[in-house]
XYZ file of C-alpha atoms in Angstrom:
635
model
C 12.073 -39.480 -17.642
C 8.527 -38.593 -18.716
C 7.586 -35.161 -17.135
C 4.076 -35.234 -14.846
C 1.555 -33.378 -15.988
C 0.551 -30.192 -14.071
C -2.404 -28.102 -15.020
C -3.588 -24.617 -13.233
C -6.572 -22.638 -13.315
C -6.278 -19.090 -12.747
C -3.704 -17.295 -14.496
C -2.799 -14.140 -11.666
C -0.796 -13.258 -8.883
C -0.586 -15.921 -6.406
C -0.816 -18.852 -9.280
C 2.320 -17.567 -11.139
C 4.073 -16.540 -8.378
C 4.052 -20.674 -7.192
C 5.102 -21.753 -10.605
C 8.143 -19.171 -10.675
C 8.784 -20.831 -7.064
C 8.406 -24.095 -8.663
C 10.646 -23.623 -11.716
C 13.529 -22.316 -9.482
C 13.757 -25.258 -7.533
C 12.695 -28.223 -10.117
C 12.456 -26.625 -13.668
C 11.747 -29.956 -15.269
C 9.746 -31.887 -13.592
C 6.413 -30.429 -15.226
C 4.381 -29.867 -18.737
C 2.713 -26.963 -17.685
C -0.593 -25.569 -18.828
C -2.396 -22.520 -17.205
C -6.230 -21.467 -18.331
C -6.760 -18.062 -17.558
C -10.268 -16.257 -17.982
C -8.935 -12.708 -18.681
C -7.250 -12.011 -22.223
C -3.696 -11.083 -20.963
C -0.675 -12.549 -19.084
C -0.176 -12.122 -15.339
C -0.047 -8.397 -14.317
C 0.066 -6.601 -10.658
C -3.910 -6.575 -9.355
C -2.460 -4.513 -6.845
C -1.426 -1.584 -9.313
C -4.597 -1.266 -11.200
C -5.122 1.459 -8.353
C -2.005 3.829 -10.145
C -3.545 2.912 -13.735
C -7.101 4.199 -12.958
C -5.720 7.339 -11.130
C -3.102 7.881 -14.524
C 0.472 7.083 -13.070
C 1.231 4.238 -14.738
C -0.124 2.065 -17.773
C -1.455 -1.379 -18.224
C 1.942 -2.509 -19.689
C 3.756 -1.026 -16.780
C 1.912 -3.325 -14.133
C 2.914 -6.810 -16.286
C 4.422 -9.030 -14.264
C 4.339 -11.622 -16.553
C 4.901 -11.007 -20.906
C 4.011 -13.614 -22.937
C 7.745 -14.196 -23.344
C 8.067 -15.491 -20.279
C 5.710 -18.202 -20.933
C 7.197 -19.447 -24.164
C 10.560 -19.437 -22.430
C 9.374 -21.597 -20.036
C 7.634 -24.156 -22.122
C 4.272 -23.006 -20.428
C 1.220 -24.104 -22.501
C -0.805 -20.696 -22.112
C -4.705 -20.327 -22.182
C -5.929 -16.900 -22.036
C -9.711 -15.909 -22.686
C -10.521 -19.549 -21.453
C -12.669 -20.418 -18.460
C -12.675 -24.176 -16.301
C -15.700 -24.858 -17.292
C -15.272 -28.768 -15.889
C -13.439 -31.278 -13.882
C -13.226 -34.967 -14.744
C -11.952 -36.225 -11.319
C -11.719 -39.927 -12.265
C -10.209 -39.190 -15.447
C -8.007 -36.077 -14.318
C -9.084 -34.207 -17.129
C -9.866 -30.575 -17.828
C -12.135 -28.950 -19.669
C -12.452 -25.448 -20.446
C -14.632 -22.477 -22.874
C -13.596 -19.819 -24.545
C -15.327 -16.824 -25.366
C -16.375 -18.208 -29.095
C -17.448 -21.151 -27.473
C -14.238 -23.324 -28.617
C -13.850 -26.521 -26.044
C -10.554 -27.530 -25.348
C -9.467 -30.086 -22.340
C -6.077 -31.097 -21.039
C -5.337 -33.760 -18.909
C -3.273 -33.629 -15.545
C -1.671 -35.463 -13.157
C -1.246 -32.462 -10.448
C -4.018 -29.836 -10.904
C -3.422 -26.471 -9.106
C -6.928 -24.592 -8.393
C -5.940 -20.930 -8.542
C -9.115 -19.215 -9.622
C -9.058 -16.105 -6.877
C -12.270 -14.284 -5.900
C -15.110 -12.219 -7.347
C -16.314 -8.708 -6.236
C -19.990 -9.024 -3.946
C -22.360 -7.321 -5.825
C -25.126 -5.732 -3.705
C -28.382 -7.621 -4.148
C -30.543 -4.489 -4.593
C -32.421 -3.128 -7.564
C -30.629 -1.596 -10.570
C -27.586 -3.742 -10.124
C -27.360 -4.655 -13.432
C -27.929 -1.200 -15.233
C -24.977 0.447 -17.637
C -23.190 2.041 -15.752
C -22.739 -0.249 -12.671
C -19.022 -1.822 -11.814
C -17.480 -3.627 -9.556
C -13.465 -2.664 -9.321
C -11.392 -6.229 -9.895
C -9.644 -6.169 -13.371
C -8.232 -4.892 -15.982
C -11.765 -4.543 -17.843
C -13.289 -2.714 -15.034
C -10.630 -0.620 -14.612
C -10.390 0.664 -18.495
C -14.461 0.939 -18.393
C -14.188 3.584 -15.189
C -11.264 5.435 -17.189
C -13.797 5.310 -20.632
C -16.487 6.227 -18.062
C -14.524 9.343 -16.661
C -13.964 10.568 -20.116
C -17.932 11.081 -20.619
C -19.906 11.418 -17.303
C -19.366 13.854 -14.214
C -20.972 11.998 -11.122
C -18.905 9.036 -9.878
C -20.367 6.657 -6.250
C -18.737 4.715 -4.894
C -20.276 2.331 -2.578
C -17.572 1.121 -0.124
C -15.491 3.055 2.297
C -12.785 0.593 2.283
C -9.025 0.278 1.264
C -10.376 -0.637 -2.762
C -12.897 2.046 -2.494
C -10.898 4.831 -1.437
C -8.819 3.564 -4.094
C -11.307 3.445 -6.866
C -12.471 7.573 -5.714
C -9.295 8.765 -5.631
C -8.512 7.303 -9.020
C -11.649 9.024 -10.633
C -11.247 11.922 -9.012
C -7.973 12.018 -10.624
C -9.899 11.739 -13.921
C -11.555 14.952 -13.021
C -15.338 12.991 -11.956
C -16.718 14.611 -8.622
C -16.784 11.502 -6.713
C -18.954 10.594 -3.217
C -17.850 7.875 -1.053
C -21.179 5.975 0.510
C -19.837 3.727 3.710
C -22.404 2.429 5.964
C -19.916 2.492 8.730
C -18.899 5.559 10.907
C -15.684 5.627 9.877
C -13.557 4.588 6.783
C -11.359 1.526 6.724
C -13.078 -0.313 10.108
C -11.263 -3.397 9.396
C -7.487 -1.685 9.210
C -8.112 1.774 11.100
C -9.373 2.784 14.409
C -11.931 5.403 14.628
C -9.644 7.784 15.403
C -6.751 7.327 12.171
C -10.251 6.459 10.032
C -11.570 10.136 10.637
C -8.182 11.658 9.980
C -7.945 10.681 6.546
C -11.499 11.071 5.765
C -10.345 15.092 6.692
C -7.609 14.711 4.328
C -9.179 12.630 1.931
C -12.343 15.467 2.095
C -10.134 18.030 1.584
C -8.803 17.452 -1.606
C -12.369 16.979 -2.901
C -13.685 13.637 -1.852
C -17.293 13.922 -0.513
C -18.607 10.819 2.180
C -21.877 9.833 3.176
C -20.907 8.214 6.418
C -24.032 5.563 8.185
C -25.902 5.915 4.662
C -27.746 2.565 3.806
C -28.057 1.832 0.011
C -32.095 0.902 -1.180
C -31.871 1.104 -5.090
C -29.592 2.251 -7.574
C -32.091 4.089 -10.611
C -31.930 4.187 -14.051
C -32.237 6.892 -16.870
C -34.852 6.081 -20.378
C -31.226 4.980 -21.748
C -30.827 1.759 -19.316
C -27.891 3.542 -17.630
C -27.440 4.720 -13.704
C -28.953 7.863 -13.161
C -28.821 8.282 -9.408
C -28.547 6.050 -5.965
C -31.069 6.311 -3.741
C -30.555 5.511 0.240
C -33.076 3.736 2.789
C -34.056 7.634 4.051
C -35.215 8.708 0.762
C -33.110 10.725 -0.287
C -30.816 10.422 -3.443
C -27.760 11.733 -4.936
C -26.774 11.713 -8.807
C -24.648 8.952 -10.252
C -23.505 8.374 -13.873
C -21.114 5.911 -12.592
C -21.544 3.788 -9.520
C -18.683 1.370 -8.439
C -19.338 -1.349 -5.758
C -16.239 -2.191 -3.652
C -18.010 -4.031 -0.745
C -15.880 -6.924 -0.519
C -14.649 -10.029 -2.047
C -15.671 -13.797 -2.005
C -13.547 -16.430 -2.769
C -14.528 -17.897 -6.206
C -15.537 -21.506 -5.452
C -17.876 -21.994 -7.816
C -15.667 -24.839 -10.036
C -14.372 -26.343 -6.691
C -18.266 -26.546 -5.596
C -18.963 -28.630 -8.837
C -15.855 -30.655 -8.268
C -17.642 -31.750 -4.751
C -14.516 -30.443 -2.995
C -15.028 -29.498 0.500
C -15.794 -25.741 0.401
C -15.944 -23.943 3.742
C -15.216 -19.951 3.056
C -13.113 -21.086 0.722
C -11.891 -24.479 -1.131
C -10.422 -26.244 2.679
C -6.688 -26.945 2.272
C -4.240 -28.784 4.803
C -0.723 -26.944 5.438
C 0.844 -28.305 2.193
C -2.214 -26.878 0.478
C -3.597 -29.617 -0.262
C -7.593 -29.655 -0.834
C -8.592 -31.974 2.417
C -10.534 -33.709 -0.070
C -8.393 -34.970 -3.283
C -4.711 -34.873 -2.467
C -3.562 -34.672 -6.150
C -5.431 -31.407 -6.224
C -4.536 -27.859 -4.649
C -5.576 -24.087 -4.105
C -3.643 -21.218 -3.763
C -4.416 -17.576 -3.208
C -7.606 -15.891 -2.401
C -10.023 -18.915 -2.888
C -8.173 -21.125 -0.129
C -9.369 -20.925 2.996
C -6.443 -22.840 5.417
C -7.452 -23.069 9.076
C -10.663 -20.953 8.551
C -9.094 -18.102 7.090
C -8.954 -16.863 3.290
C -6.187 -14.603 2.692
C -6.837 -11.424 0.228
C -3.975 -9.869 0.651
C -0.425 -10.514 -1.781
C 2.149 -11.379 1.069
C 0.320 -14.354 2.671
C -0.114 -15.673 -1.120
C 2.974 -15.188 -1.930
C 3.989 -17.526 1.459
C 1.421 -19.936 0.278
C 2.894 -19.952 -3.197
C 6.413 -21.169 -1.815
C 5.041 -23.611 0.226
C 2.784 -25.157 -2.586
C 5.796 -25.134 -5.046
C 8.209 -27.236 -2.159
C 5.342 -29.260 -2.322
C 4.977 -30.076 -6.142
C 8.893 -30.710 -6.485
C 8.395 -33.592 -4.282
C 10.691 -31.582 -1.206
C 7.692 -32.036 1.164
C 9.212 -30.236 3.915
C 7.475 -26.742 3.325
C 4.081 -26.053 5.933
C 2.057 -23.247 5.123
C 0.823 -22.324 9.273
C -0.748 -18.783 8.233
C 0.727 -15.483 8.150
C 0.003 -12.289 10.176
C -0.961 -9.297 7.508
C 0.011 -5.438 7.028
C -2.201 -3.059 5.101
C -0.880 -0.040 4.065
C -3.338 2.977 1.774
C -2.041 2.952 -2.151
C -3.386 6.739 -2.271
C -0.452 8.947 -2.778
C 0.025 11.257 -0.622
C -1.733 9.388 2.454
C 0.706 7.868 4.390
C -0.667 5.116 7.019
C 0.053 1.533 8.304
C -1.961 -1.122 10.352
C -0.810 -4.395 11.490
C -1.912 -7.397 14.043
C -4.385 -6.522 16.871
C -4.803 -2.247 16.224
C -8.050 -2.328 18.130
C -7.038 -3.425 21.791
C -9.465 -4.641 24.331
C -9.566 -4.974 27.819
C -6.878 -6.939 28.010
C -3.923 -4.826 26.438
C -2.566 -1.774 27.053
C -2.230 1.067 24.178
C -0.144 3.324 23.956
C -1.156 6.469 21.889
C 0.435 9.868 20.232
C -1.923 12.146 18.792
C -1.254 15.517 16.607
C -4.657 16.011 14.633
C -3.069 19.497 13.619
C -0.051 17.943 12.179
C -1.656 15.112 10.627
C 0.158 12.343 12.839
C -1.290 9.589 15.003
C 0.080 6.010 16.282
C -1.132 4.227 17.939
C 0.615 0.898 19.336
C -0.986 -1.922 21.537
C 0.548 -4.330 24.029
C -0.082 -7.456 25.410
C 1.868 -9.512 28.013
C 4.775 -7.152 26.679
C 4.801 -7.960 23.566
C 3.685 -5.732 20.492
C 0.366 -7.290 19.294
C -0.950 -4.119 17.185
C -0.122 -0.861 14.993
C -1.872 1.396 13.152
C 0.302 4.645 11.792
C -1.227 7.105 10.302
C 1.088 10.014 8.916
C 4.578 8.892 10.217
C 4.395 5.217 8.647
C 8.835 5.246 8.589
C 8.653 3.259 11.269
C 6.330 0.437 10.137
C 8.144 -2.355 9.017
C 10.162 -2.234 12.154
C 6.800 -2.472 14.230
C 5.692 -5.178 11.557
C 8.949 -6.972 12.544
C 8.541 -6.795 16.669
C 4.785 -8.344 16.110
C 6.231 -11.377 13.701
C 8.660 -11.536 15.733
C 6.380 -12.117 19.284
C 9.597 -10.730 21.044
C 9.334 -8.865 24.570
C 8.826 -4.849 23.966
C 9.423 -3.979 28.102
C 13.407 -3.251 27.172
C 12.065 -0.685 24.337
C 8.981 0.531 25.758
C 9.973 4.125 26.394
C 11.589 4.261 23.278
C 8.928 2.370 21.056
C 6.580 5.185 20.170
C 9.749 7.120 18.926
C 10.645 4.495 16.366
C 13.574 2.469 15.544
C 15.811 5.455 15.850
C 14.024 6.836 18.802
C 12.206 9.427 17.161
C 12.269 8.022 13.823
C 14.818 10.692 12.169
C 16.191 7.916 9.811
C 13.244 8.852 7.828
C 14.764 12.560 7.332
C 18.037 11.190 7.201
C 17.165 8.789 4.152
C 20.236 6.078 4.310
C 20.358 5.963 8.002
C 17.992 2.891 8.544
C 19.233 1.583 4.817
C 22.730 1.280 6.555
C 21.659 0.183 10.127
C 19.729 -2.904 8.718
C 21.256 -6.030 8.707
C 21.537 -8.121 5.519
C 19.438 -11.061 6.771
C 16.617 -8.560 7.334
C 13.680 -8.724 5.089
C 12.886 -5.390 2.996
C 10.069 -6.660 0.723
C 7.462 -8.481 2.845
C 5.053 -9.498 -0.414
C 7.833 -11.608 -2.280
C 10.795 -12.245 0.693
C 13.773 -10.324 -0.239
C 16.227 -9.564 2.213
C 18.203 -6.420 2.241
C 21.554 -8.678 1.543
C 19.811 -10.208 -1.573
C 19.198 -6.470 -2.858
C 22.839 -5.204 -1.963
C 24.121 -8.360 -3.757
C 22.178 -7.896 -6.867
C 23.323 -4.199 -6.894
C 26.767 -4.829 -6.773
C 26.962 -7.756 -8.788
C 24.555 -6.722 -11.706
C 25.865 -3.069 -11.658
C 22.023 -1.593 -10.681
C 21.678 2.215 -10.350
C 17.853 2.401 -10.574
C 14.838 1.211 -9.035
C 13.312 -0.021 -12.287
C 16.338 -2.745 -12.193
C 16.172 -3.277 -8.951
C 12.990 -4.265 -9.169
C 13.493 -6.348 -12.306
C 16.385 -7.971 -10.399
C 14.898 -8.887 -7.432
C 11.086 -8.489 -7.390
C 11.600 -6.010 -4.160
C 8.646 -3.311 -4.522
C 7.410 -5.005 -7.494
C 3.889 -6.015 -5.518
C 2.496 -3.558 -3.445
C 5.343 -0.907 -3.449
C 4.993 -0.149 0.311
C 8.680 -0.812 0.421
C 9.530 1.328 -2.702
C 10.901 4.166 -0.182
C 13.357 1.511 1.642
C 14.567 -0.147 -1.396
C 15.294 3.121 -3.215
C 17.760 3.813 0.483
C 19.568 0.804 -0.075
C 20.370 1.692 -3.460
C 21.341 5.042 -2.611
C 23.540 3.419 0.602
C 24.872 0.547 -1.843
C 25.460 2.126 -5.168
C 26.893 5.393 -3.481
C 27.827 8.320 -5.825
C 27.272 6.064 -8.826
C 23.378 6.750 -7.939
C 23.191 10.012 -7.543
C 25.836 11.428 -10.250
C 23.708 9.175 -13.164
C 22.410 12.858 -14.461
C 24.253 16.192 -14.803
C 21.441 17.865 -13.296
C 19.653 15.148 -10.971
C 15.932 14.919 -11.118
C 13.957 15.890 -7.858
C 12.528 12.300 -8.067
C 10.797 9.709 -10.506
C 7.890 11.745 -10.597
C 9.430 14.589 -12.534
C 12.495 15.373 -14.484
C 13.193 18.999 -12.820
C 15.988 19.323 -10.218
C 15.092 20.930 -6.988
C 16.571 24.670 -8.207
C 14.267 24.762 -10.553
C 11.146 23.998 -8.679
C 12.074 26.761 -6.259
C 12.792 29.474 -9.241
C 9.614 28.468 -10.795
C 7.578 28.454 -7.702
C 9.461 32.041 -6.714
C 8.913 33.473 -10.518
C 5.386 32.495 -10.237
C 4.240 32.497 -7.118
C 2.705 29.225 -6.706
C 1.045 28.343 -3.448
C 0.149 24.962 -3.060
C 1.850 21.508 -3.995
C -1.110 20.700 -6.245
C -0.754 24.073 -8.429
C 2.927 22.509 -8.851
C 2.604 19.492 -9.783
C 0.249 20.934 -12.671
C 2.105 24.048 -13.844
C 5.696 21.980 -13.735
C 3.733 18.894 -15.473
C 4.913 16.354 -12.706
C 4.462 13.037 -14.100
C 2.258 11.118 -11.134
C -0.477 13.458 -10.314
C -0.142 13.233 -6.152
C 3.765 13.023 -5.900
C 5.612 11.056 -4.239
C 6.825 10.920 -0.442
C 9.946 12.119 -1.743
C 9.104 15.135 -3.604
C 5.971 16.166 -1.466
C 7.969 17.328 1.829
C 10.931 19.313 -0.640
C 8.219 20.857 -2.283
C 6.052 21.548 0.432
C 9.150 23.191 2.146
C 9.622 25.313 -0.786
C 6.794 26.679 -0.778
C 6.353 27.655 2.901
C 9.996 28.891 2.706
C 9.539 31.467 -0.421
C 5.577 32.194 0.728
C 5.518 31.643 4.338
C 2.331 33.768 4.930
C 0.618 33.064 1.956
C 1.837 29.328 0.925
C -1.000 26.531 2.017
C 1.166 24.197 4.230
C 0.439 20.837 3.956
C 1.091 18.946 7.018
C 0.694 15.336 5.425
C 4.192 16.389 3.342
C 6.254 18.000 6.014
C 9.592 15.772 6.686
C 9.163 13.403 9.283
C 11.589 15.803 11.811
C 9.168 18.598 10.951
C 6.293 16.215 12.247
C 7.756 15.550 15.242
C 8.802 18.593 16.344
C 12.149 17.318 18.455
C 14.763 15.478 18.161
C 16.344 13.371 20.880
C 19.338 13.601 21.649
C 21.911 10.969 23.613
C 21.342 10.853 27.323
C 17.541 11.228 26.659
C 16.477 14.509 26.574
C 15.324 16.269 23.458
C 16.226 19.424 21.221
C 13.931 21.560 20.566
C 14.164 24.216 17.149
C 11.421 26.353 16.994
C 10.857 27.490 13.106
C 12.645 31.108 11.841
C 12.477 32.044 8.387
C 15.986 32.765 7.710
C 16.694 34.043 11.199
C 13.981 36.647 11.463
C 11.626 36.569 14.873
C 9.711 39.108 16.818
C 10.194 40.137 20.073
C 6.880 38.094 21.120
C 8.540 34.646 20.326
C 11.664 35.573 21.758
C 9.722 36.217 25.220
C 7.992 32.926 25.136
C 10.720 31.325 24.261
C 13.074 32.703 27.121
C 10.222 32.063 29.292
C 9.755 28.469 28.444
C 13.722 27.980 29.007
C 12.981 29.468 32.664
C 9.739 27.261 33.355
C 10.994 24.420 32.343
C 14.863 24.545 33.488
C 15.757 24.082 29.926
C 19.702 23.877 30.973
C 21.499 25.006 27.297
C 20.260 27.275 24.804
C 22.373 27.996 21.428
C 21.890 29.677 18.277
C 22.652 26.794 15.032
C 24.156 27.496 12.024
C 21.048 27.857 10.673
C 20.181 31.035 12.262
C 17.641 29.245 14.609
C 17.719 29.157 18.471
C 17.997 25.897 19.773
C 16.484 24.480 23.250
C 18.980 21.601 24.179
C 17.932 19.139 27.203
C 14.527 19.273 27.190
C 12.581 16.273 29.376
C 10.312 14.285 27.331
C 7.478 14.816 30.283
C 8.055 18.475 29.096
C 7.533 18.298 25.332
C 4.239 18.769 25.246
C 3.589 21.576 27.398
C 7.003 23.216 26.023
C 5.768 22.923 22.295
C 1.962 25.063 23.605
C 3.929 27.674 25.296
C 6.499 28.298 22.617
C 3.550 28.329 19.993
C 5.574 28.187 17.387
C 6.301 25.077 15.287
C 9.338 23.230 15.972
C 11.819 21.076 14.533
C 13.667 22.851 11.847
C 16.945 21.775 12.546
C-alpha cells in the first residue's frame, strides 16, 4: 500500500512528541518530512534554564539525535523556514538560510510552528545587546554575553525571567529584575508566596525594581545597550538586557494560509484547524476553545490526541487540560495549580511560616479542591494536583488536607514512603503520562539502577523534571539494595561525587559556614544543589557550627519545616532542637511550663538525647511552638 504523505512544520517539543505517539501506534502509515527553522534536532526548551545557569550542556537537553530520525525514515529539514502553503496543490515550500528553495508535497500537513518572544515596542529594541530568552541561540549569546559584560536586566518578573537572572547570575553578571507588577509571578503566585521568594531570590543577590515602567532602552557610540531608562527618569546600567514579557503564538504562516486565526490557529477537539480538515496545529500556536497552551503537559495531551487522529483511530478528543507550574530555580521550591487566587466564592485555607520559608495555601469550592499554590513544602503537590483533576469531594480530608498526603507530609523526610504507598495506576510524570507501574516495570524488566535510564526508558522526568524527586523514590523502593550498593562509597547525590562523611570532615576541617561556600570549595557539580543534598548539607553545617553556621531555612528537611509530627489518634509530637543533648536551664523551664499550660499528657526523652512532647492538640501547636521558642522537629 502506498504510504500518505505527512509533512510538519516546526521541528520541537510538542511536534515530535505527536509523531513518537504516532509511530507507536501506526509506524507505517506515513513518509514523513519535518522543516525546522533552528539548526539542530528536537531538544528540551524547558532545560535551556539549567544550560544558561551551567548544570547541564546543550547535548544533555537532546531529546531527539539525528539518529533517531534516520531510524525512523524521517525526511529531516533543519535551518529551513515554511516560507509558503499551496492549499490547492498541498504543497510546501520552504527557505533556507542560503536562500536554497525546496518544497514537498503532503497529503496530511501538521502546523507545529510554536510561538515567538513579545518584544517591547519601545526605543532601542533592536540595539546589540538586546535578547529575548527562547532558544538555543539566545541562550549561548547570554552565556557569550556573561563572559564579557557585568550588568545584566532583565525585563520580566515572570517564571522565564526569574529563570533567565538566576542563570546569569550564575555566570557571575550582577543582574536586576524590572517587573511592572507588585509582586513576581502574578499569574502562578499570590502576593503573599510572590514576596517570599523575591526575599529569597534577593538574598542570594538578585536585585528587583518592583512597579518600574520601561521608556527606552539606550545605546553606547558602539550600537550596543548601555543602560534602561524607566518612565520616572531615572536609569540603571545594562550591558545586557533580556526581555521575557511573554509569548505569542506564531501564526504568521497560518495567517497567509487564510486559516482562521483567533489567539492562535482555531482547532476543533481532534485538532483539526476549523478551517481545512486535512490540516492541523499542535502546541503553543493552537488555540482550542479560546485557550493557547504554553506549557509541556497540555502539549504533550494534545500530541496523543493528534497522533490517534492521523492513524485513522478517531476516537481520541483533546477537551483541554488543567496546568501546574512549578519554579526551575534550584533551590526554590514552590507549586501552583487551578484557581490559587480565590474569590468571594471559595473558601481558603492558609499556613503561613515567613521565618521558616513555608506557605500553602489551598482553596475550596463546593468542597472540592479548586486551587494550590506551595511555596517551600511543594512534597505534597502532585497529590493536590491529583484531588483538583480529579474534581473529587475534599470535606472527608479537610482537617487533614493542609498536612499532606501523609498528614503532615513526613513521606517527604522519609523518601520511599509515598514511592511505596502509590498505586501503580497512578501517574508520576504529568508532562509525558507515565504511571508509577510503567516505571516499576521498566526497572525490573530492563535491570535500571539510575535515573539517567530511567529516564531513557520511560521519558519520566525527561520534560520539566518536577517529578525527578518521585521517580528517583521509586527507583530506590523498586531496585532496593541494588540502588544504593552501585558504589563502594555512595555519592551524596548526582550533584557531587563525595559521600556524606566527607562533606562533614571537610566542612569540620575547614570550617565552612554556608551551603554556598560548599558547594564551591567541594566543587559540587550543579551550582545550587539539589533538594537532596541541600537539607544534609544544611544540617551539617548547623550541627558542627550551630552558632556560627548561616541556616538556611529553604533546605531544612521537610520534618524540620514543620516542626511536629502527628501521631495516630491525632495529636502531635513535638521535639524541640538539642545539639547532642545539651540545653540550659531556661529551655528546660519553658518547656516544663508549656507541658503544664497546655496539659501536654506524656513527656519522654528519645534516643536521640532530645525531650519529646507527646499528645499535643493541633489547636495548641501554634501557641506551644512561641512559648517553647525553640525550633522543633528534630526527631
Amino acid at each position: 500500500m502506498k504510504k500518505l504523505k505527512l509533512v510538519m512544520v516546526g521541528n520541537g517539543m510538542a511536534g515530535v512528541r505527536t509523531l513518537e505517539e504516532l509511530l507507536k501506534i501506526a509506524p507505517d502509515l506515513y513518509d514523513i518530512t519535518v522543516f525546522g527553522a533552528e539548526p539542530h534536532p528536537n531538544y528540551n526548551r524547558i532545560l535551556l534554564s539549567p544550560v544558561l545557569a551551567g548544570e547541564q550542556t546543550i547535548d544533555e537537553i537532546i531529546l531527539n539525535d539525528w539518529s533517531w530520525y534516520a531510524d525512523h525514515h524521517i525526511t529531516l529539514h533543519t535551518g529551513f523556514t515554511v516560507s509558503d502553503v499551496d492549499r490547492v496543490r498541498r504543497v510546501v515550500s520552504a527557505t533556507g538560510s542560503a536562500g536554497d528553495v525546496i518544497t514537498a508535497e503532503y497529503d496530511r500537513l501538521i502546523l507545529a510552528t510554536g510561538s515567538n518572544p513579545f518584544i517591547l515596542p519601545i526605543p532601542g529594541k533592536d540595539l546589540k545587546g538586546v535578547l529575548a530568552y527562547r532558544d538555543i541561540a539566545d541562550t549561548q549569546a547570554m552565556i557569550d554575553a556573561a563572559a564579557t559584560y557585568k550588568h545584566a536586566v532583565v525585563i520580566g518578573g515572570g517564571l522565564l525571567g526569574l529563570e533567565a537572572a538566576n542563570g546569569l547570575m550564575k555566570r557571575g553578571m550582577q543582574v536586576t529584575v524590572v517587573h511592572v507588577g507588585d509582586w513576581l509571578m502574578e499569574r502562578q503566585l499570590d502576593d503573599v508566596a510572590g514576596k517570599m521568594l523575591q526575599k529569597s531570590l534577593a538574598e542570594r543577590g538578585m536585585q528587583f525594581l518592583m512597579g518600574a515602567q520601561t521608556q527606552a532602552l539606550v545605546g553606547n557610540t558602539d550600537g550596543r545597550v548601555a543602560a534602561i531608562r524607566f518612565k520616572d527618569g531615572t536609569q540603571v546600567p545594562a550591558d545586557l538586557v533580556v526581555m521575557a514579557v511573554g509569548i505569542r503564538p506564531n501564526t504568521a504562516l497560518a495567517e497567509k494560509m487564510r486559516l482562521h486565526v483567533n489567539r492562535g490557529i482555531v482547532v476543533s477537539d481532534t485538532l483539526q484547524t476549523t478551517t481545512d480538515a486535512r490540516i492541523y496545529a499542535v502546541g503553543e500556536c493552537a488555540a482550542h476553545r479560546g485557550i493557547a497552551y504554553g506549557l509541556v503537559a497540555p502539549l504533550f495531551e494534545q500530541g496523543k490526541v493528534l497522533a490517534n487522529h492521523l492513524a485513522e483511530f478517531g476516537i481520541g478528543r483533546y477537551l483541554g487540560s488543567l496546568t501546574s507550574t512549578k519554579l526551575k530555580v534550584t533551590g526554590i521550591d514552590l507549586f501552583s495549580a487551578g484557581d490559587f487566587q480565590g474569590g468571594d466564592d471559595t473558601e481558603e485555607i492558609v499556613m503561613s511560616d515567613p521565618f521558616g520559608g513555608v506557605y500553602k495555601k489551598l482553596v475550596i469550592k463546593d468542597d472540592k479542591l479548586v486551587g494550590a499554590c506551595l511555596y517551600g513544602d511543594t512534597v505534597d503537590g502532585s497529590w493536590y494536583f491529583k484531588l483538583l483533576r480529579d474534581g473529587r469531594s475534599v470535606s472527608d480530608l479537610r482537617d487533614k488536607l493542609m498536612f499532606g498526603e501523609s498528614h503532615l507530609g513526613d513521606v517527604g523526610h522519609q523518601g520511599q514512603s509515598k514511592a511505596s504507598a502509590m498505586a501503580d495506576t497512578d501517574e508520576v510524570c504529568g508532562c509525558n503520562g507515565v504511571t508509577k507501574g510503567a516505571i516499576c516495570k521498566a526497572i525490573k524488566d530492563k535491570g535500571l539502577f539510575t535515573l539517567e535510564e530511567v529516564k531513557k526508558h520511560t521519558k519520566a522526568s525527561a520534560s520539566c523534571g518536577s517529578c525527578t524527586g518521585l521517580v528517583e523514590q521509586i527507583l530506590m523502593f523498586t531496585a532496593g539494595g541494588d540502588y544504593s550498593a552501585t558504589p563502594k562509597t555512595k555519592a551524596m547525590c548526582g550533584c557531587t561525587d563525595h559521600g556524606h562523611q566527607a562533606v562533614r570532615e571537610s566542612i569540620r576541617a575547614n570550617k565552612i559556614l554556608t551551603i554556598a561556600d560548599v558547594f564551591q570549595f567541594m566543587e559540587w557539580k550543579t551550582p545550587n544543589g539539589c533538594a537532596s543534598c541541600r537539607p544534609a548539607v544544611n544540617y551539617y553545617l548547623i550541627s558542627t557550627w550551630p552558632k556560627e553556621a548561616k541556616d538556611d531555612p529553604q533546605s531544612r528537611f521537610i520534618n524540620e519545616r514543620s516542626h511536629a509530627n502527628i501521631q495516630k489518634d491525632g495529636t502531635y509530637s513535638v521535639i524541640p532542637r538539642m545539639w547532642g543533648g545539651e540545653t540550659t536551664a531556661d529551655e528546660l523551664r519553658r518547656i516544663a511550663d508549656a507541658v503544664d499550660k497546655y496539659n501536654i499528657p506524656t513527656v519522654k526523652v528519645t534516643g536521640g538525647q532530645r525531650i519529646d512532647l507527646l499528645g499535643v492538640k493541633k489547636e495548641d501547636l501554634v501557641n506551644v511552638w512561641k512559648d517553647i521558642g525553640m525550633p522543633s522537629g528534630h526527631a
